[in-house]
CSV table of C-alpha atoms in Angstrom, one decimal:
chain,number,residue,atom,x,y,z
A,1,MET,CA,-4.8,-41.9,16.7
A,2,LYS,CA,-3.4,-44.4,15.3
A,3,PHE,CA,-0.4,-42.5,12.4
A,4,PRO,CA,1.3,-44.6,9.9
A,5,TYR,CA,5.3,-44.9,10.8
A,6,GLU,CA,6.4,-42.9,8.4
A,7,TRP,CA,5.2,-39.7,9.8
A,8,GLN,CA,5.9,-41.1,13.2
A,9,ILE,CA,9.2,-41.6,12.1
A,10,GLY,CA,9.8,-38.7,10.4
A,11,TRP,CA,8.1,-36.4,13.6
A,12,ARG,CA,10.5,-38.0,15.6
A,13,TYR,CA,13.5,-37.2,13.4
A,14,THR,CA,12.4,-33.4,14.0
A,15,ARG,CA,11.9,-33.1,17.5
A,16,THR,CA,15.7,-35.6,18.0
A,17,GLY,CA,16.9,-35.3,21.8
A,18,LYS,CA,20.6,-34.8,22.9
A,19,ARG,CA,21.6,-38.8,23.2
A,20,SER,CA,24.7,-38.3,20.8
A,21,SER,CA,27.0,-35.1,19.6
A,22,ASN,CA,25.3,-36.3,15.6
A,23,ASN,CA,21.9,-35.8,16.5
A,24,SER,CA,22.6,-32.9,19.1
A,25,PHE,CA,23.5,-30.9,16.3
A,26,ILE,CA,21.1,-32.3,14.0
A,27,SER,CA,18.1,-30.6,15.9
A,28,PHE,CA,20.1,-27.5,16.0
A,29,ILE,CA,20.4,-27.1,12.3
A,30,SER,CA,16.7,-28.0,11.5
A,31,LEU,CA,15.8,-25.2,14.3
A,32,ILE,CA,18.2,-22.9,12.5
A,33,SER,CA,16.0,-23.9,9.5
A,34,MET,CA,12.7,-23.0,11.2
A,35,SER,CA,13.7,-19.9,12.5
A,36,GLY,CA,15.2,-18.5,9.3
A,37,ILE,CA,12.0,-19.3,7.6
A,38,ALA,CA,10.0,-17.7,10.7
A,39,LEU,CA,11.9,-14.6,10.3
A,40,GLY,CA,12.0,-14.1,6.6
A,41,VAL,CA,7.7,-14.8,6.5
A,42,ALA,CA,7.2,-12.6,9.5
A,43,ALA,CA,10.2,-9.9,7.8
A,44,LEU,CA,7.9,-10.1,4.6
A,45,ILE,CA,4.8,-9.9,6.5
A,46,ILE,CA,6.6,-6.4,8.2
A,47,VAL,CA,7.2,-4.7,5.5
A,48,LEU,CA,4.4,-5.4,3.0
A,49,SER,CA,2.1,-3.8,6.0
A,50,VAL,CA,4.3,-1.1,6.4
A,51,MET,CA,4.2,-0.3,2.6
A,52,ASN,CA,0.5,-0.9,2.7
A,53,GLY,CA,-0.1,1.8,5.4
A,54,PHE,CA,2.1,4.7,3.2
A,55,GLN,CA,0.4,3.8,0.8
A,56,LYS,CA,-3.1,4.1,2.5
A,57,GLU,CA,-2.3,7.1,4.6
A,58,VAL,CA,-1.1,8.4,1.0
A,59,ARG,CA,-4.0,7.7,-0.7
A,60,ASP,CA,-6.5,9.1,2.5
A,61,ARG,CA,-4.5,12.5,2.1
A,62,MET,CA,-4.9,12.5,-1.9
A,63,LEU,CA,-8.6,11.6,-1.3
A,64,SER,CA,-9.0,14.5,0.9
A,65,VAL,CA,-8.5,17.3,-2.2
A,66,LEU,CA,-9.2,15.0,-4.9
A,67,ALA,CA,-13.0,13.5,-5.5
A,68,HIS,CA,-13.4,10.1,-6.2
A,69,ILE,CA,-14.8,11.2,-10.1
A,70,GLU,CA,-14.4,13.9,-12.0
A,71,ILE,CA,-17.0,14.7,-15.1
A,72,PHE,CA,-15.5,17.9,-17.4
A,73,SER,CA,-16.4,19.0,-21.2
A,74,VAL,CA,-13.8,19.5,-23.2
A,75,ASP,CA,-15.1,22.8,-24.7
A,76,GLY,CA,-15.4,24.5,-21.3
A,77,SER,CA,-17.9,24.7,-19.4
A,78,ILE,CA,-20.5,21.7,-18.6
A,79,PRO,CA,-23.9,22.6,-20.7
A,80,ASP,CA,-26.2,21.5,-17.5
A,81,TRP,CA,-24.2,20.7,-14.5
A,82,ARG,CA,-27.1,19.5,-12.6
A,83,LEU,CA,-28.4,17.1,-15.6
A,84,THR,CA,-24.9,15.6,-15.4
A,85,ALA,CA,-25.5,15.1,-11.4
A,86,SER,CA,-28.8,14.3,-11.1
A,87,GLN,CA,-27.7,11.4,-14.0
A,88,ALA,CA,-25.1,10.8,-11.8
A,89,LEU,CA,-26.7,10.7,-8.6
A,90,THR,CA,-28.7,7.3,-10.7
A,91,ASN,CA,-26.0,5.0,-10.2
A,92,LYS,CA,-26.2,3.6,-6.8
A,93,GLU,CA,-22.4,3.6,-6.3
A,94,VAL,CA,-22.1,7.4,-6.1
A,95,MET,CA,-22.8,9.2,-2.9
A,96,ALA,CA,-22.7,12.5,-3.4
A,97,ALA,CA,-22.0,15.1,-6.3
A,98,ALA,CA,-20.6,18.7,-6.5
A,99,PRO,CA,-19.5,21.2,-9.2
A,100,TYR,CA,-16.1,22.7,-9.5
A,101,VAL,CA,-14.3,25.2,-11.8
A,102,GLY,CA,-10.8,23.8,-12.5
A,103,GLU,CA,-8.5,26.6,-14.0
A,104,GLN,CA,-4.5,27.8,-13.9
A,105,ALA,CA,-3.8,31.2,-12.3
A,106,MET,CA,-0.9,32.8,-10.6
A,107,LEU,CA,-0.3,34.3,-7.5
A,108,THR,CA,1.8,37.1,-6.1
A,109,ARG,CA,2.6,38.2,-2.8
A,110,ASP,CA,5.0,41.0,-3.1
A,111,ASP,CA,7.9,40.3,-5.5
A,112,VAL,CA,6.9,36.2,-4.7
A,113,VAL,CA,5.1,34.8,-7.3
A,114,ARG,CA,3.6,31.0,-7.5
A,115,GLY,CA,2.3,29.1,-9.9
A,116,VAL,CA,-1.1,27.9,-8.5
A,117,VAL,CA,-4.2,25.3,-9.6
A,118,LEU,CA,-6.7,27.2,-8.8
A,119,ARG,CA,-10.2,25.3,-8.2
A,120,GLY,CA,-13.6,27.0,-8.0
A,121,VAL,CA,-16.1,25.4,-5.2
A,122,GLU,CA,-19.5,26.0,-3.7
A,123,PRO,CA,-18.3,25.5,-0.2
A,124,SER,CA,-21.6,23.6,1.2
A,125,ALA,CA,-21.2,21.1,-2.3
A,126,GLU,CA,-17.7,20.9,-1.8
A,127,ALA,CA,-17.7,19.3,2.1
A,128,ASN,CA,-20.2,16.2,0.2
A,129,VAL,CA,-17.1,15.6,-2.0
A,130,SER,CA,-13.7,15.9,-0.3
A,131,GLY,CA,-12.2,16.5,3.3
A,132,ILE,CA,-10.6,20.4,2.9
A,133,ALA,CA,-13.1,21.4,4.8
A,134,LYS,CA,-12.1,19.5,7.9
A,135,ASP,CA,-8.5,19.8,6.6
A,136,MET,CA,-8.6,23.6,7.3
A,137,LYS,CA,-6.1,24.7,10.1
A,138,GLN,CA,-7.4,29.1,9.5
A,139,GLY,CA,-10.4,30.1,8.5
A,140,SER,CA,-12.7,28.0,7.5
A,141,LEU,CA,-13.9,27.1,3.4
A,142,SER,CA,-17.9,28.0,4.1
A,143,SER,CA,-16.0,31.9,3.9
A,144,LEU,CA,-15.6,31.2,0.6
A,145,THR,CA,-18.7,33.9,0.0
A,146,PRO,CA,-19.7,35.0,-3.8
A,147,GLY,CA,-18.6,38.0,-4.4
A,148,SER,CA,-16.8,38.2,-1.7
A,149,PHE,CA,-13.3,37.4,-3.6
A,150,GLY,CA,-11.9,35.7,-0.6
A,151,ILE,CA,-8.9,32.7,-1.6
A,152,VAL,CA,-8.1,29.4,0.5
A,153,LEU,CA,-4.3,28.4,0.6
A,154,GLY,CA,-2.5,25.3,1.0
A,155,ARG,CA,0.0,25.5,3.9
A,156,GLU,CA,3.3,25.0,2.2
A,157,LEU,CA,1.8,28.0,-0.3
A,158,ALA,CA,0.6,30.5,2.3
A,159,GLU,CA,3.9,29.4,3.4
A,160,ALA,CA,5.9,30.6,0.4
A,161,LEU,CA,4.0,33.6,-0.6
A,162,GLY,CA,4.3,34.7,3.2
A,163,VAL,CA,0.7,35.3,4.1
A,164,GLN,CA,-1.9,34.8,6.8
A,165,VAL,CA,-5.6,35.1,6.7
A,166,GLY,CA,-6.6,38.4,6.6
A,167,ASP,CA,-4.0,39.6,4.4
A,168,LYS,CA,-3.7,40.4,0.1
A,169,VAL,CA,-2.4,38.1,-3.1
A,170,THR,CA,-3.2,39.3,-6.5
A,171,LEU,CA,-4.5,36.4,-8.3
A,172,VAL,CA,-2.9,36.6,-12.7
A,173,ALA,CA,-5.4,34.7,-15.1
A,174,PRO,CA,-3.7,33.2,-18.2
A,175,GLU,CA,-6.4,34.7,-20.3
A,176,GLY,CA,-5.7,38.1,-20.8
A,177,THR,CA,-8.2,41.4,-22.1
A,178,ILE,CA,-7.9,42.6,-25.3
A,179,THR,CA,-7.3,46.5,-25.6
A,180,PRO,CA,-5.5,48.8,-27.8
A,181,ALA,CA,-1.8,48.2,-26.3
A,182,GLY,CA,-2.2,44.9,-26.8
A,183,MET,CA,-3.1,41.6,-24.7
A,184,LEU,CA,-3.6,41.8,-20.5
A,185,PRO,CA,-3.9,39.1,-18.7
A,186,ARG,CA,-6.7,40.0,-16.0
A,187,VAL,CA,-5.7,40.4,-12.4
A,188,LYS,CA,-7.5,40.7,-9.8
A,189,GLN,CA,-6.7,41.1,-5.3
A,190,PHE,CA,-8.2,38.1,-3.3
A,191,THR,CA,-8.1,38.3,0.7
A,192,VAL,CA,-6.8,35.0,2.4
A,193,ALA,CA,-9.8,34.0,4.2
A,194,GLY,CA,-8.6,30.5,5.4
A,195,ILE,CA,-5.2,28.3,5.6
A,196,PHE,CA,-5.1,24.0,4.7
A,197,MET,CA,-2.8,21.1,5.2
A,198,ALA,CA,-4.0,18.1,3.4
A,199,GLY,CA,-0.6,16.5,4.2
A,200,HIS,CA,0.2,16.0,0.7
A,201,TYR,CA,3.0,18.3,-0.5
A,202,GLU,CA,1.6,18.2,-4.2
A,203,PHE,CA,-1.3,19.5,-3.2
A,204,ASP,CA,-0.6,22.2,0.1
A,205,SER,CA,2.4,23.8,-2.0
A,206,THR,CA,-0.2,24.1,-4.9
A,207,LEU,CA,-3.6,24.5,-4.4
A,208,ALA,CA,-6.0,27.5,-4.1
A,209,LEU,CA,-9.8,27.3,-3.9
A,210,ILE,CA,-12.2,30.4,-4.6
A,211,ASN,CA,-15.9,30.7,-4.6
A,212,ILE,CA,-17.1,28.9,-7.5
A,213,LYS,CA,-19.6,32.2,-9.0
A,214,ASP,CA,-15.9,34.4,-8.3
A,215,ALA,CA,-14.2,31.9,-10.8
A,216,GLU,CA,-16.7,32.1,-13.6
A,217,VAL,CA,-16.6,35.6,-13.6
A,218,LEU,CA,-12.6,35.8,-13.3
A,219,TYR,CA,-12.7,33.5,-16.2
A,220,ARG,CA,-15.9,34.5,-18.1
A,221,LEU,CA,-17.2,31.4,-18.2
A,222,SER,CA,-20.7,30.5,-18.2
A,223,GLY,CA,-20.9,27.6,-15.5
A,224,PRO,CA,-18.8,25.1,-13.9
A,225,THR,CA,-16.2,23.0,-16.0
A,226,GLY,CA,-16.8,19.7,-14.5
A,227,VAL,CA,-18.6,18.3,-11.9
A,228,ARG,CA,-17.0,16.0,-8.9
A,229,LEU,CA,-18.3,12.8,-7.7
A,230,LYS,CA,-17.5,11.1,-4.2
A,231,LEU,CA,-18.8,6.9,-4.1
A,232,HIS,CA,-19.6,4.7,-1.6
A,233,ASP,CA,-16.6,2.3,-2.0
A,234,MET,CA,-13.4,4.0,-3.9
A,235,GLU,CA,-11.7,1.4,-5.0
A,236,ARG,CA,-15.0,0.8,-7.1
A,237,ALA,CA,-14.0,4.2,-9.0
A,238,PRO,CA,-12.4,2.8,-12.2
A,239,ILE,CA,-15.6,0.9,-12.6
A,240,VAL,CA,-17.9,3.6,-11.9
A,241,ALA,CA,-16.2,5.5,-13.9
A,242,ARG,CA,-16.9,3.7,-17.3
A,243,GLN,CA,-20.6,2.9,-15.9
A,244,LEU,CA,-21.4,6.7,-16.1
A,245,ALA,CA,-19.4,7.6,-19.4
A,246,HIS,CA,-22.2,4.8,-21.2
A,247,THR,CA,-24.8,6.7,-19.3
A,248,LEU,CA,-24.3,9.8,-18.8
A,249,THR,CA,-25.2,12.2,-22.0
A,250,GLY,CA,-23.4,15.1,-23.7
A,251,ASP,CA,-19.7,15.5,-24.4
A,252,LEU,CA,-18.6,14.8,-21.2
A,253,TRP,CA,-15.0,12.7,-20.6
A,254,VAL,CA,-15.3,11.2,-16.9
A,255,ARG,CA,-11.9,10.6,-14.9
A,256,ASP,CA,-11.0,8.3,-11.9
A,257,TRP,CA,-8.6,9.3,-8.8
A,258,THR,CA,-6.4,6.6,-10.0
A,259,GLN,CA,-5.8,7.5,-13.3
A,260,GLN,CA,-4.5,11.2,-12.1
A,261,ASN,CA,-2.0,10.0,-10.6
A,262,LYS,CA,-1.5,6.9,-12.2
A,263,ASN,CA,2.4,7.5,-12.5
A,264,TRP,CA,2.6,7.6,-8.5
A,265,PHE,CA,-0.1,3.9,-7.8
A,266,VAL,CA,1.9,2.4,-10.4
A,267,ALA,CA,5.2,3.2,-9.1
A,268,VAL,CA,4.0,2.5,-5.7
A,269,GLN,CA,2.4,-1.3,-6.7
A,270,THR,CA,6.0,-1.9,-8.5
A,271,GLU,CA,7.8,-1.1,-5.4
A,272,LYS,CA,5.8,-3.4,-3.5
A,273,ARG,CA,6.1,-6.7,-6.1
A,274,MET,CA,10.1,-5.8,-6.2
A,275,MET,CA,9.9,-5.8,-2.0
A,276,PHE,CA,7.9,-8.9,-2.2
A,277,ILE,CA,10.6,-10.9,-4.4
A,278,ILE,CA,13.2,-9.3,-3.0
A,279,LEU,CA,12.0,-10.3,1.3
A,280,THR,CA,11.3,-13.9,-0.2
A,281,LEU,CA,14.1,-14.7,-1.4
A,282,ILE,CA,15.4,-14.3,2.3
A,283,ILE,CA,12.3,-17.5,2.8
A,284,ALA,CA,14.7,-18.9,-0.5
A,285,VAL,CA,17.2,-18.6,1.9
A,286,ALA,CA,16.2,-20.9,4.8
A,287,ALA,CA,14.2,-23.4,2.4
A,288,PHE,CA,18.3,-24.2,1.2
A,289,ASN,CA,19.0,-24.3,4.8
A,290,LEU,CA,16.4,-27.0,5.6
A,291,VAL,CA,17.4,-29.8,2.3
A,292,SER,CA,21.2,-29.4,3.8
A,293,SER,CA,18.8,-29.6,7.3
A,294,LEU,CA,17.9,-32.5,5.8
A,295,VAL,CA,20.7,-34.2,4.1
A,296,MET,CA,22.8,-34.2,7.0
A,297,THR,CA,20.0,-36.2,9.1
A,298,VAL,CA,20.0,-38.2,5.6
A,299,THR,CA,23.1,-39.1,5.9
A,300,ASP,CA,23.4,-39.4,9.5
A,301,LYS,CA,20.2,-42.5,9.2
A,302,GLN,CA,21.2,-44.4,6.9
A,303,ALA,CA,21.5,-47.4,9.1
A,304,ASP,CA,18.3,-46.7,10.6
A,305,ILE,CA,16.6,-46.3,6.6
A,306,ALA,CA,18.8,-49.4,6.2
A,307,ILE,CA,17.4,-51.6,8.4
A,308,LEU,CA,13.5,-49.9,7.5
A,309,ARG,CA,14.6,-51.2,3.8
A,310,THR,CA,16.0,-54.7,5.0
A,311,LEU,CA,12.2,-54.7,7.5
A,312,GLY,CA,10.1,-54.5,4.2
A,313,ALA,CA,10.5,-50.7,4.0
A,314,GLN,CA,9.4,-49.1,0.4
A,315,PRO,CA,11.6,-46.7,-1.4
A,316,SER,CA,8.8,-44.5,-1.6
A,317,SER,CA,8.0,-45.2,3.0
A,318,ILE,CA,11.9,-43.6,3.3
A,319,MET,CA,10.4,-40.6,1.0
A,320,LYS,CA,7.5,-40.0,3.0
A,321,ILE,CA,9.6,-40.1,6.4
A,322,PHE,CA,11.9,-37.5,5.7
A,323,ILE,CA,8.9,-34.9,3.3
A,324,VAL,CA,7.3,-35.3,6.6
A,325,GLN,CA,10.3,-33.9,8.7
A,326,GLY,CA,10.7,-31.2,6.3
A,327,VAL,CA,7.0,-29.8,6.1
A,328,THR,CA,6.7,-30.2,9.7
A,329,ILE,CA,9.6,-27.9,10.2
A,330,GLY,CA,8.5,-25.8,7.0
A,331,PHE,CA,4.8,-25.5,8.6
A,332,ILE,CA,6.0,-24.9,11.8
A,333,GLY,CA,8.4,-21.7,11.0
A,334,THR,CA,5.4,-20.6,8.8
A,335,LEU,CA,3.4,-20.9,11.8
A,336,LEU,CA,5.6,-19.4,13.5
A,337,GLY,CA,6.3,-16.0,11.2
A,338,VAL,CA,2.9,-15.7,10.8
A,339,GLY,CA,2.2,-15.4,14.1
A,340,PHE,CA,5.1,-13.1,15.0
A,341,GLY,CA,4.9,-10.9,12.1
A,342,SER,CA,0.9,-10.2,12.3
A,343,LEU,CA,1.6,-9.7,16.1
A,344,ILE,CA,3.9,-6.7,15.2
A,345,ALA,CA,2.2,-5.5,12.4
A,346,ALA,CA,-1.1,-5.2,14.0
A,347,ASN,CA,1.1,-3.6,17.0
A,348,ILE,CA,3.9,-1.0,15.1
A,349,SER,CA,2.2,2.0,16.1
A,350,THR,CA,3.2,1.4,19.4
A,351,ILE,CA,6.2,-1.1,19.2
A,352,VAL,CA,8.1,1.9,17.2
A,353,PRO,CA,7.1,4.9,19.7
A,354,PHE,CA,8.7,2.5,22.5
A,355,ILE,CA,12.1,2.2,20.4
A,356,GLU,CA,12.2,5.6,20.1
A,357,ARG,CA,12.2,6.6,23.9
A,358,LEU,CA,14.3,3.7,24.5
A,359,PHE,CA,16.9,5.3,21.9
A,360,ASP,CA,15.9,8.8,21.5
A,361,VAL,CA,15.6,8.4,17.8
A,362,HIS,CA,12.6,9.5,15.5
A,363,PHE,CA,12.5,7.4,12.6
A,364,LEU,CA,9.8,9.4,11.1
A,365,PRO,CA,10.1,13.5,12.1
A,366,GLN,CA,6.4,15.6,11.5
A,367,SER,CA,8.0,18.3,9.9
A,368,VAL,CA,9.5,15.9,7.1
A,369,TYR,CA,7.2,13.4,6.4
A,370,PHE,CA,3.8,15.3,8.0
A,371,ILE,CA,3.0,12.3,10.4
A,372,SER,CA,4.7,11.0,14.0
A,373,GLU,CA,3.6,7.7,13.4
A,374,LEU,CA,4.6,4.6,11.6
A,375,PRO,CA,1.4,3.7,9.6
A,376,SER,CA,0.5,0.3,8.7
A,377,ASP,CA,-1.7,-1.7,7.4
A,378,LEU,CA,-1.9,-5.3,7.8
A,379,ARG,CA,-3.6,-7.5,4.9
A,380,SER,CA,-5.1,-11.0,5.7
A,381,GLY,CA,-4.5,-11.6,2.1
A,382,ASP,CA,-1.3,-10.1,1.9
A,383,VAL,CA,-0.7,-12.8,4.9
A,384,ILE,CA,-2.7,-15.9,2.9
A,385,ARG,CA,0.1,-15.3,0.3
A,386,ILE,CA,2.8,-14.9,1.6
A,387,GLY,CA,2.5,-18.2,4.5
A,388,VAL,CA,1.4,-20.6,1.3
A,389,ILE,CA,4.2,-19.0,-0.6
A,390,SER,CA,6.8,-20.0,2.0
A,391,PHE,CA,5.6,-23.7,3.3
A,392,ILE,CA,5.6,-24.2,-1.2
A,393,LEU,CA,9.2,-23.3,-1.0
A,394,ALA,CA,9.4,-25.4,2.4
A,395,SER,CA,7.8,-28.1,0.6
A,396,LEU,CA,9.8,-28.2,-2.7
A,397,ALA,CA,13.2,-28.4,-0.4
A,398,THR,CA,12.5,-31.8,0.5
A,399,ILE,CA,12.4,-33.7,-2.5
A,400,TYR,CA,16.3,-33.6,-3.1
A,401,PRO,CA,17.3,-35.1,0.5
A,402,SER,CA,14.1,-37.1,0.4
A,403,TRP,CA,14.8,-38.9,-2.8
A,404,HIS,CA,18.7,-39.0,-2.0
A,405,ALA,CA,17.3,-41.3,1.2
A,406,ALA,CA,15.1,-43.3,-1.3
A,407,ARG,CA,18.2,-44.8,-2.7
A,408,VAL,CA,20.6,-45.7,-0.4
A,409,LYS,CA,21.7,-49.3,-0.4
A,410,PRO,CA,21.0,-51.2,2.6
A,411,ALA,CA,23.9,-53.6,2.0
A,412,GLU,CA,26.2,-50.8,1.6
A,413,ALA,CA,25.0,-48.4,4.5
A,414,LEU,CA,25.2,-51.3,6.9
A,415,ARG,CA,28.6,-52.8,5.4
A,416,TYR,CA,30.5,-51.0,8.5
A,417,GLU,CA,28.2,-51.3,11.4
């Protein structure tokens, strides 16, 4: 294929041989610029993939306890939770529904007192909307039968109370009973029927589950306080929640999982944006290095530029030569960075353990983080966005050197040749 001469000369300058010390130095500077772009792109892809992995890991652990959508009544019990559940299930996005009772309570054991979020559940239905049944470390969720007054605790909560399966704990409900001696809190003894570990400290240290019938008796409720829903696609939870808010009958509130932990998700998104901006500056620095590389090339090639001008080359053609050189360096650097960064991000679960064994270190102690492997979630959208930004920065870096080359005057450039 016959390419325009501007392209051919630009590519020749990019792969300049070692015929002189100047050419060798320019080639070295071009290689450094290309390497800088590649390293910046790779670092940005790896860091964002790891942050996506952590976010996905924490989100999945949270959703093993939380429902995708919760429907509840501000007045207490839902008048007819079966009707509400059936109406919700008419939405094609909804996979399953389960009733629940959500209340606050205190658990005591000897002289230890802990405040807990108490959830009354129907074990068979709860398994359809959350992953607690899979997170059980001792006992089983199905052991929460009506009237048994069994309780399932998070691992951190059980350790704080110093209890195991079969031990007794005392539950104190904030709603009291009026007696001649005054208001007295309702107290009931429960037997620890199981211990779960979701891997999220907030839930492992504060959540306790009992049978929904026991919760209704304890809190003197006529029915569940809400309905928990599971969706086919949890990412569509905000949209489905808005749809249900318009279709459900009754005075009900609809809340999706992003609203329950809004501060955490906002903080993670802000952190990702800041990391993206900071690491993009690495690519910008490499682009500035590309500017200096092209300026040095223009200075070294002034005689060649002058000869081309005397042969009839237009200033725009001279600009194209150095734009082609800079764009080629930026494209190759971006391509290498995307390939190298994607390769590491996709195999980070293998690379990190190898480094840990080689240097006898542990980056993620399981006792602290509940995970032993560095998570990574490589997303094509991030890779494409990073590659495009890198290529645009490299292309913009060619404008000034190319414009400077087009302004070279042939007579002055050839005066001392």
